[in-house]
Amino acid sequence: MNRHTRTATALVSVLLLAAAAAGCSEDASGGSGTSGTGTELRNSGRQADAPAAPSKSPAATVSARKGTYGEWLVDDKGMTLYVFDKDTKNTSHCTGTCAKAWPPLLESAAPTAGKGIKSSLLKTAPRSDGKKQVTYNGHPLYRFDEDQKPGDTEGQAVDAFGAKWYVISTEGKKITTEPTGNTDGGY
């Protein structure tokens, strides 16, 4: 082989290696550096990765917690769930500012019944904005923004947005026991 052929072969090899390395690294936008057609991958004999399926978050899980109020409902993070006296069966009357202070437990799929929960009582109901809110025995469920850690019950018996808020039992009934101490958490 003459000198020019060896030089050209070496140069082509270096360029191919550089192109392959560039195709495997991420570009500045976080992309893969390959074209959308995958032609380079097909021609190189490598298989292109299949596009990732959209990730599905697990369905909301409602479980039971034991403590000050007996057994009451909590979400998958252990945060207390509440019911609003102003709500009617499967209908939320907490929107706007109310829903910011008392975020509804939303779920697009069927919620999951955790330990101590009757799955027959756990459903969803449409909200006025079209989202689905988790219900238990027909009661729309909410968290309270002042609860800071799992098991907090700062919202128990708070009178806010025109009615009282209560934790809900595993039997699907509001627990009306008043907390001891200062309950000055209303809005």
PDB file of C-alpha atoms in Angstrom:
ATOM      1  CA  MET A   1       0.000   0.000   0.000  1.00  0.00           C
ATOM      2  CA  ASN A   2       1.402   3.361  -0.825  1.00  0.00           C
ATOM      3  CA  ARG A   3       1.822   6.167   1.610  1.00  0.00           C
ATOM      4  CA  HIS A   4      -1.172   8.225   0.358  1.00  0.00           C
ATOM      5  CA  THR A   5      -3.546   5.270   0.628  1.00  0.00           C
ATOM      6  CA  ARG A   6      -2.444   4.516   4.200  1.00  0.00           C
ATOM      7  CA  THR A   7      -2.837   8.180   5.171  1.00  0.00           C
ATOM      8  CA  ALA A   8      -6.294   8.363   3.590  1.00  0.00           C
ATOM      9  CA  THR A   9      -7.344   5.101   5.298  1.00  0.00           C
ATOM     10  CA  ALA A  10      -6.106   6.361   8.668  1.00  0.00           C
ATOM     11  CA  LEU A  11      -7.882   9.695   8.171  1.00  0.00           C
ATOM     12  CA  VAL A  12     -11.180   7.976   7.247  1.00  0.00           C
ATOM     13  CA  SER A  13     -10.850   5.705  10.289  1.00  0.00           C
ATOM     14  CA  VAL A  14     -10.309   8.675  12.606  1.00  0.00           C
ATOM     15  CA  LEU A  15     -13.292  10.505  11.075  1.00  0.00           C
ATOM     16  CA  LEU A  16     -15.521   7.432  11.468  1.00  0.00           C
ATOM     17  CA  LEU A  17     -14.473   7.010  15.090  1.00  0.00           C
ATOM     18  CA  ALA A  18     -15.092  10.712  15.770  1.00  0.00           C
ATOM     19  CA  ALA A  19     -18.508  10.521  14.096  1.00  0.00           C
ATOM     20  CA  ALA A  20     -19.413   7.439  16.122  1.00  0.00           C
ATOM     21  CA  ALA A  21     -18.288   9.094  19.348  1.00  0.00           C
ATOM     22  CA  ALA A  22     -20.287  12.237  18.541  1.00  0.00           C
ATOM     23  CA  GLY A  23     -23.346  10.120  17.849  1.00  0.00           C
ATOM     24  CA  CYS A  24     -23.095   8.526  21.288  1.00  0.00           C
ATOM     25  CA  SER A  25     -22.615  11.721  23.244  1.00  0.00           C
ATOM     26  CA  GLU A  26     -25.260  14.226  24.237  1.00  0.00           C
ATOM     27  CA  ASP A  27     -25.454  17.537  22.495  1.00  0.00           C
ATOM     28  CA  ALA A  28     -25.863  20.832  24.355  1.00  0.00           C
ATOM     29  CA  SER A  29     -29.676  20.592  24.255  1.00  0.00           C
ATOM     30  CA  GLY A  30     -29.671  17.251  26.078  1.00  0.00           C
ATOM     31  CA  GLY A  31     -30.405  15.292  22.909  1.00  0.00           C
ATOM     32  CA  SER A  32     -28.602  12.233  21.684  1.00  0.00           C
ATOM     33  CA  GLY A  33     -26.737  13.857  18.816  1.00  0.00           C
ATOM     34  CA  THR A  34     -28.244  11.472  16.241  1.00  0.00           C
ATOM     35  CA  SER A  35     -30.673  12.412  13.542  1.00  0.00           C
ATOM     36  CA  GLY A  36     -34.321  11.582  13.919  1.00  0.00           C
ATOM     37  CA  THR A  37     -34.184   9.002  11.126  1.00  0.00           C
ATOM     38  CA  GLY A  38     -31.682   6.665  12.734  1.00  0.00           C
ATOM     39  CA  THR A  39     -29.967   6.168   9.341  1.00  0.00           C
ATOM     40  CA  GLU A  40     -26.525   6.297  10.902  1.00  0.00           C
ATOM     41  CA  LEU A  41     -27.474   3.593  13.362  1.00  0.00           C
ATOM     42  CA  ARG A  42     -29.007   1.370  10.698  1.00  0.00           C
ATOM     43  CA  ASN A  43     -25.911   1.691   8.501  1.00  0.00           C
ATOM     44  CA  SER A  44     -23.561   1.021  11.399  1.00  0.00           C
ATOM     45  CA  GLY A  45     -25.203  -2.276  12.286  1.00  0.00           C
ATOM     46  CA  ARG A  46     -26.274  -1.008  15.744  1.00  0.00           C
ATOM     47  CA  GLN A  47     -29.918  -1.020  16.764  1.00  0.00           C
ATOM     48  CA  ALA A  48     -31.622   2.236  17.597  1.00  0.00           C
ATOM     49  CA  ASP A  49     -33.216   2.445  20.998  1.00  0.00           C
ATOM     50  CA  ALA A  50     -37.003   2.231  20.907  1.00  0.00           C
ATOM     51  CA  PRO A  51     -38.694   5.423  22.038  1.00  0.00           C
ATOM     52  CA  ALA A  52     -39.493   5.345  25.719  1.00  0.00           C
ATOM     53  CA  ALA A  53     -43.122   4.790  26.619  1.00  0.00           C
ATOM     54  CA  PRO A  54     -44.654   7.685  28.509  1.00  0.00           C
ATOM     55  CA  SER A  55     -44.062   7.134  32.190  1.00  0.00           C
ATOM     56  CA  LYS A  56     -47.186   6.440  34.162  1.00  0.00           C
ATOM     57  CA  SER A  57     -47.299   7.541  37.737  1.00  0.00           C
ATOM     58  CA  PRO A  58     -48.764   4.936  40.028  1.00  0.00           C
ATOM     59  CA  ALA A  59     -52.400   5.417  40.975  1.00  0.00           C
ATOM     60  CA  ALA A  60     -53.087   7.395  44.142  1.00  0.00           C
ATOM     61  CA  THR A  61     -52.989   5.094  47.143  1.00  0.00           C
ATOM     62  CA  VAL A  62     -55.164   5.745  50.154  1.00  0.00           C
ATOM     63  CA  SER A  63     -54.243   3.946  53.386  1.00  0.00           C
ATOM     64  CA  ALA A  64     -55.157   4.000  57.063  1.00  0.00           C
ATOM     65  CA  ARG A  65     -53.227   5.566  59.927  1.00  0.00           C
ATOM     66  CA  LYS A  66     -53.777   5.042  63.654  1.00  0.00           C
ATOM     67  CA  GLY A  67     -53.386   7.848  66.145  1.00  0.00           C
ATOM     68  CA  THR A  68     -55.197  10.658  67.952  1.00  0.00           C
ATOM     69  CA  TYR A  69     -58.448  10.177  66.044  1.00  0.00           C
ATOM     70  CA  GLY A  70     -58.495   6.388  65.882  1.00  0.00           C
ATOM     71  CA  GLU A  71     -57.976   5.180  62.297  1.00  0.00           C
ATOM     72  CA  TRP A  72     -58.164   7.795  59.553  1.00  0.00           C
ATOM     73  CA  LEU A  73     -57.249   8.088  55.886  1.00  0.00           C
ATOM     74  CA  VAL A  74     -53.861   9.203  54.568  1.00  0.00           C
ATOM     75  CA  ASP A  75     -52.356   9.476  51.084  1.00  0.00           C
ATOM     76  CA  ASP A  76     -49.369   7.510  49.761  1.00  0.00           C
ATOM     77  CA  LYS A  77     -46.981   9.896  51.564  1.00  0.00           C
ATOM     78  CA  GLY A  78     -48.794   9.500  54.908  1.00  0.00           C
ATOM     79  CA  MET A  79     -50.393  12.956  54.722  1.00  0.00           C
ATOM     80  CA  THR A  80     -53.815  13.204  56.362  1.00  0.00           C
ATOM     81  CA  LEU A  81     -56.871  13.358  54.121  1.00  0.00           C
ATOM     82  CA  TYR A  82     -59.873  15.515  54.995  1.00  0.00           C
ATOM     83  CA  VAL A  83     -63.520  15.932  54.046  1.00  0.00           C
ATOM     84  CA  PHE A  84     -65.382  19.254  53.730  1.00  0.00           C
ATOM     85  CA  ASP A  85     -68.838  19.648  55.321  1.00  0.00           C
ATOM     86  CA  LYS A  86     -69.947  21.882  52.444  1.00  0.00           C
ATOM     87  CA  ASP A  87     -69.433  19.096  49.865  1.00  0.00           C
ATOM     88  CA  THR A  88     -72.295  16.893  48.775  1.00  0.00           C
ATOM     89  CA  LYS A  89     -72.077  13.249  47.687  1.00  0.00           C
ATOM     90  CA  ASN A  90     -69.344  12.980  45.003  1.00  0.00           C
ATOM     91  CA  THR A  91     -69.398  16.767  44.480  1.00  0.00           C
ATOM     92  CA  SER A  92     -66.655  19.151  45.606  1.00  0.00           C
ATOM     93  CA  HIS A  93     -67.541  22.699  46.628  1.00  0.00           C
ATOM     94  CA  CYS A  94     -63.904  23.696  47.186  1.00  0.00           C
ATOM     95  CA  THR A  95     -62.360  25.555  44.233  1.00  0.00           C
ATOM     96  CA  GLY A  96     -60.051  28.518  43.660  1.00  0.00           C
ATOM     97  CA  THR A  97     -58.460  29.805  46.871  1.00  0.00           C
ATOM     98  CA  CYS A  98     -60.086  27.012  48.840  1.00  0.00           C
ATOM     99  CA  ALA A  99     -58.404  24.364  46.656  1.00  0.00           C
ATOM    100  CA  LYS A 100     -55.030  26.055  47.208  1.00  0.00           C
ATOM    101  CA  ALA A 101     -55.346  25.808  50.987  1.00  0.00           C
ATOM    102  CA  TRP A 102     -57.014  22.382  50.794  1.00  0.00           C
ATOM    103  CA  PRO A 103     -55.539  20.682  47.687  1.00  0.00           C
ATOM    104  CA  PRO A 104     -57.876  17.995  46.346  1.00  0.00           C
ATOM    105  CA  LEU A 105     -56.510  14.460  45.992  1.00  0.00           C
ATOM    106  CA  LEU A 106     -56.597  14.063  42.200  1.00  0.00           C
ATOM    107  CA  GLU A 107     -56.245  10.910  40.138  1.00  0.00           C
ATOM    108  CA  SER A 108     -56.928  10.137  36.489  1.00  0.00           C
ATOM    109  CA  ALA A 109     -56.975   6.347  37.002  1.00  0.00           C
ATOM    110  CA  ALA A 110     -58.687   4.227  39.620  1.00  0.00           C
ATOM    111  CA  PRO A 111     -57.135   4.908  43.034  1.00  0.00           C
ATOM    112  CA  THR A 112     -55.533   2.060  44.971  1.00  0.00           C
ATOM    113  CA  ALA A 113     -56.805   0.902  48.357  1.00  0.00           C
ATOM    114  CA  GLY A 114     -53.912   0.494  50.774  1.00  0.00           C
ATOM    115  CA  LYS A 115     -53.830  -1.308  54.092  1.00  0.00           C
ATOM    116  CA  GLY A 116     -57.014  -0.905  56.115  1.00  0.00           C
ATOM    117  CA  ILE A 117     -59.047   0.669  53.289  1.00  0.00           C
ATOM    118  CA  LYS A 118     -62.275  -0.714  51.818  1.00  0.00           C
ATOM    119  CA  SER A 119     -61.707  -0.662  48.063  1.00  0.00           C
ATOM    120  CA  SER A 120     -65.475  -0.627  47.446  1.00  0.00           C
ATOM    121  CA  LEU A 121     -65.632   2.850  49.065  1.00  0.00           C
ATOM    122  CA  LEU A 122     -62.696   4.275  47.063  1.00  0.00           C
ATOM    123  CA  LYS A 123     -63.660   5.931  43.756  1.00  0.00           C
ATOM    124  CA  THR A 124     -63.214   9.173  41.780  1.00  0.00           C
ATOM    125  CA  ALA A 125     -65.695  11.932  40.919  1.00  0.00           C
ATOM    126  CA  PRO A 126     -65.389  14.760  38.382  1.00  0.00           C
ATOM    127  CA  ARG A 127     -64.563  18.271  39.601  1.00  0.00           C
ATOM    128  CA  SER A 128     -65.869  21.454  37.986  1.00  0.00           C
ATOM    129  CA  ASP A 129     -62.513  21.815  36.145  1.00  0.00           C
ATOM    130  CA  GLY A 130     -62.878  18.336  34.591  1.00  0.00           C
ATOM    131  CA  LYS A 131     -60.206  16.685  36.759  1.00  0.00           C
ATOM    132  CA  LYS A 132     -61.038  13.580  38.781  1.00  0.00           C
ATOM    133  CA  GLN A 133     -60.948  13.792  42.556  1.00  0.00           C
ATOM    134  CA  VAL A 134     -60.553  10.733  44.750  1.00  0.00           C
ATOM    135  CA  THR A 135     -63.584  10.064  46.952  1.00  0.00           C
ATOM    136  CA  TYR A 136     -64.190   7.733  49.868  1.00  0.00           C
ATOM    137  CA  ASN A 137     -67.758   6.703  50.591  1.00  0.00           C
ATOM    138  CA  GLY A 138     -68.812   9.587  48.327  1.00  0.00           C
ATOM    139  CA  HIS A 139     -66.745  12.193  50.212  1.00  0.00           C
ATOM    140  CA  PRO A 140     -64.233  14.142  48.040  1.00  0.00           C
ATOM    141  CA  LEU A 141     -60.791  13.942  49.700  1.00  0.00           C
ATOM    142  CA  TYR A 142     -58.351  16.811  50.361  1.00  0.00           C
ATOM    143  CA  ARG A 143     -54.965  17.476  51.945  1.00  0.00           C
ATOM    144  CA  PHE A 144     -54.316  20.568  54.099  1.00  0.00           C
ATOM    145  CA  ASP A 145     -51.464  22.914  53.177  1.00  0.00           C
ATOM    146  CA  GLU A 146     -50.529  23.516  56.832  1.00  0.00           C
ATOM    147  CA  ASP A 147     -49.869  19.825  57.493  1.00  0.00           C
ATOM    148  CA  GLN A 148     -46.080  19.647  57.267  1.00  0.00           C
ATOM    149  CA  LYS A 149     -45.298  15.993  57.906  1.00  0.00           C
ATOM    150  CA  PRO A 150     -47.024  12.615  57.728  1.00  0.00           C
ATOM    151  CA  GLY A 151     -49.664  12.231  60.402  1.00  0.00           C
ATOM    152  CA  ASP A 152     -50.180  15.975  61.012  1.00  0.00           C
ATOM    153  CA  THR A 153     -53.849  16.847  61.550  1.00  0.00           C
ATOM    154  CA  GLU A 154     -53.736  20.653  61.711  1.00  0.00           C
ATOM    155  CA  GLY A 155     -56.938  20.826  59.628  1.00  0.00           C
ATOM    156  CA  GLN A 156     -59.129  18.830  62.013  1.00  0.00           C
ATOM    157  CA  ALA A 157     -62.341  20.742  62.860  1.00  0.00           C
ATOM    158  CA  VAL A 158     -61.076  23.927  61.162  1.00  0.00           C
ATOM    159  CA  ASP A 159     -63.931  26.173  60.033  1.00  0.00           C
ATOM    160  CA  ALA A 160     -62.861  27.585  56.665  1.00  0.00           C
ATOM    161  CA  PHE A 161     -64.476  28.499  53.343  1.00  0.00           C
ATOM    162  CA  GLY A 162     -67.977  28.247  54.764  1.00  0.00           C
ATOM    163  CA  ALA A 163     -67.866  24.922  56.600  1.00  0.00           C
ATOM    164  CA  LYS A 164     -65.780  22.629  58.792  1.00  0.00           C
ATOM    165  CA  TRP A 165     -63.085  20.176  57.738  1.00  0.00           C
ATOM    166  CA  TYR A 166     -62.603  16.748  59.310  1.00  0.00           C
ATOM    167  CA  VAL A 167     -60.399  13.700  59.036  1.00  0.00           C
ATOM    168  CA  ILE A 168     -62.289  10.692  57.686  1.00  0.00           C
ATOM    169  CA  SER A 169     -62.442   7.230  59.202  1.00  0.00           C
ATOM    170  CA  THR A 170     -61.750   3.960  57.402  1.00  0.00           C
ATOM    171  CA  GLU A 171     -65.512   3.361  57.657  1.00  0.00           C
ATOM    172  CA  GLY A 172     -66.057   6.410  55.419  1.00  0.00           C
ATOM    173  CA  LYS A 173     -67.450   8.725  58.099  1.00  0.00           C
ATOM    174  CA  LYS A 174     -66.093  12.082  59.205  1.00  0.00           C
ATOM    175  CA  ILE A 175     -64.469  12.076  62.611  1.00  0.00           C
ATOM    176  CA  THR A 176     -65.789  15.079  64.515  1.00  0.00           C
ATOM    177  CA  THR A 177     -63.549  14.829  67.569  1.00  0.00           C
ATOM    178  CA  GLU A 178     -62.155  18.279  68.330  1.00  0.00           C
ATOM    179  CA  PRO A 179     -58.397  18.547  68.759  1.00  0.00           C
ATOM    180  CA  THR A 180     -57.044  19.801  72.040  1.00  0.00           C
ATOM    181  CA  GLY A 181     -55.201  23.097  72.151  1.00  0.00           C
ATOM    182  CA  ASN A 182     -55.328  26.095  69.813  1.00  0.00           C
ATOM    183  CA  THR A 183     -57.281  25.465  66.579  1.00  0.00           C
ATOM    184  CA  ASP A 184     -56.884  28.930  65.178  1.00  0.00           C
ATOM    185  CA  GLY A 185     -56.018  27.616  61.667  1.00  0.00           C
ATOM    186  CA  GLY A 186     -59.152  28.814  59.816  1.00  0.00           C
ATOM    187  CA  TYR A 187     -59.223  30.962  56.690  1.00  0.00           C
TER     188      TYR A 187
END
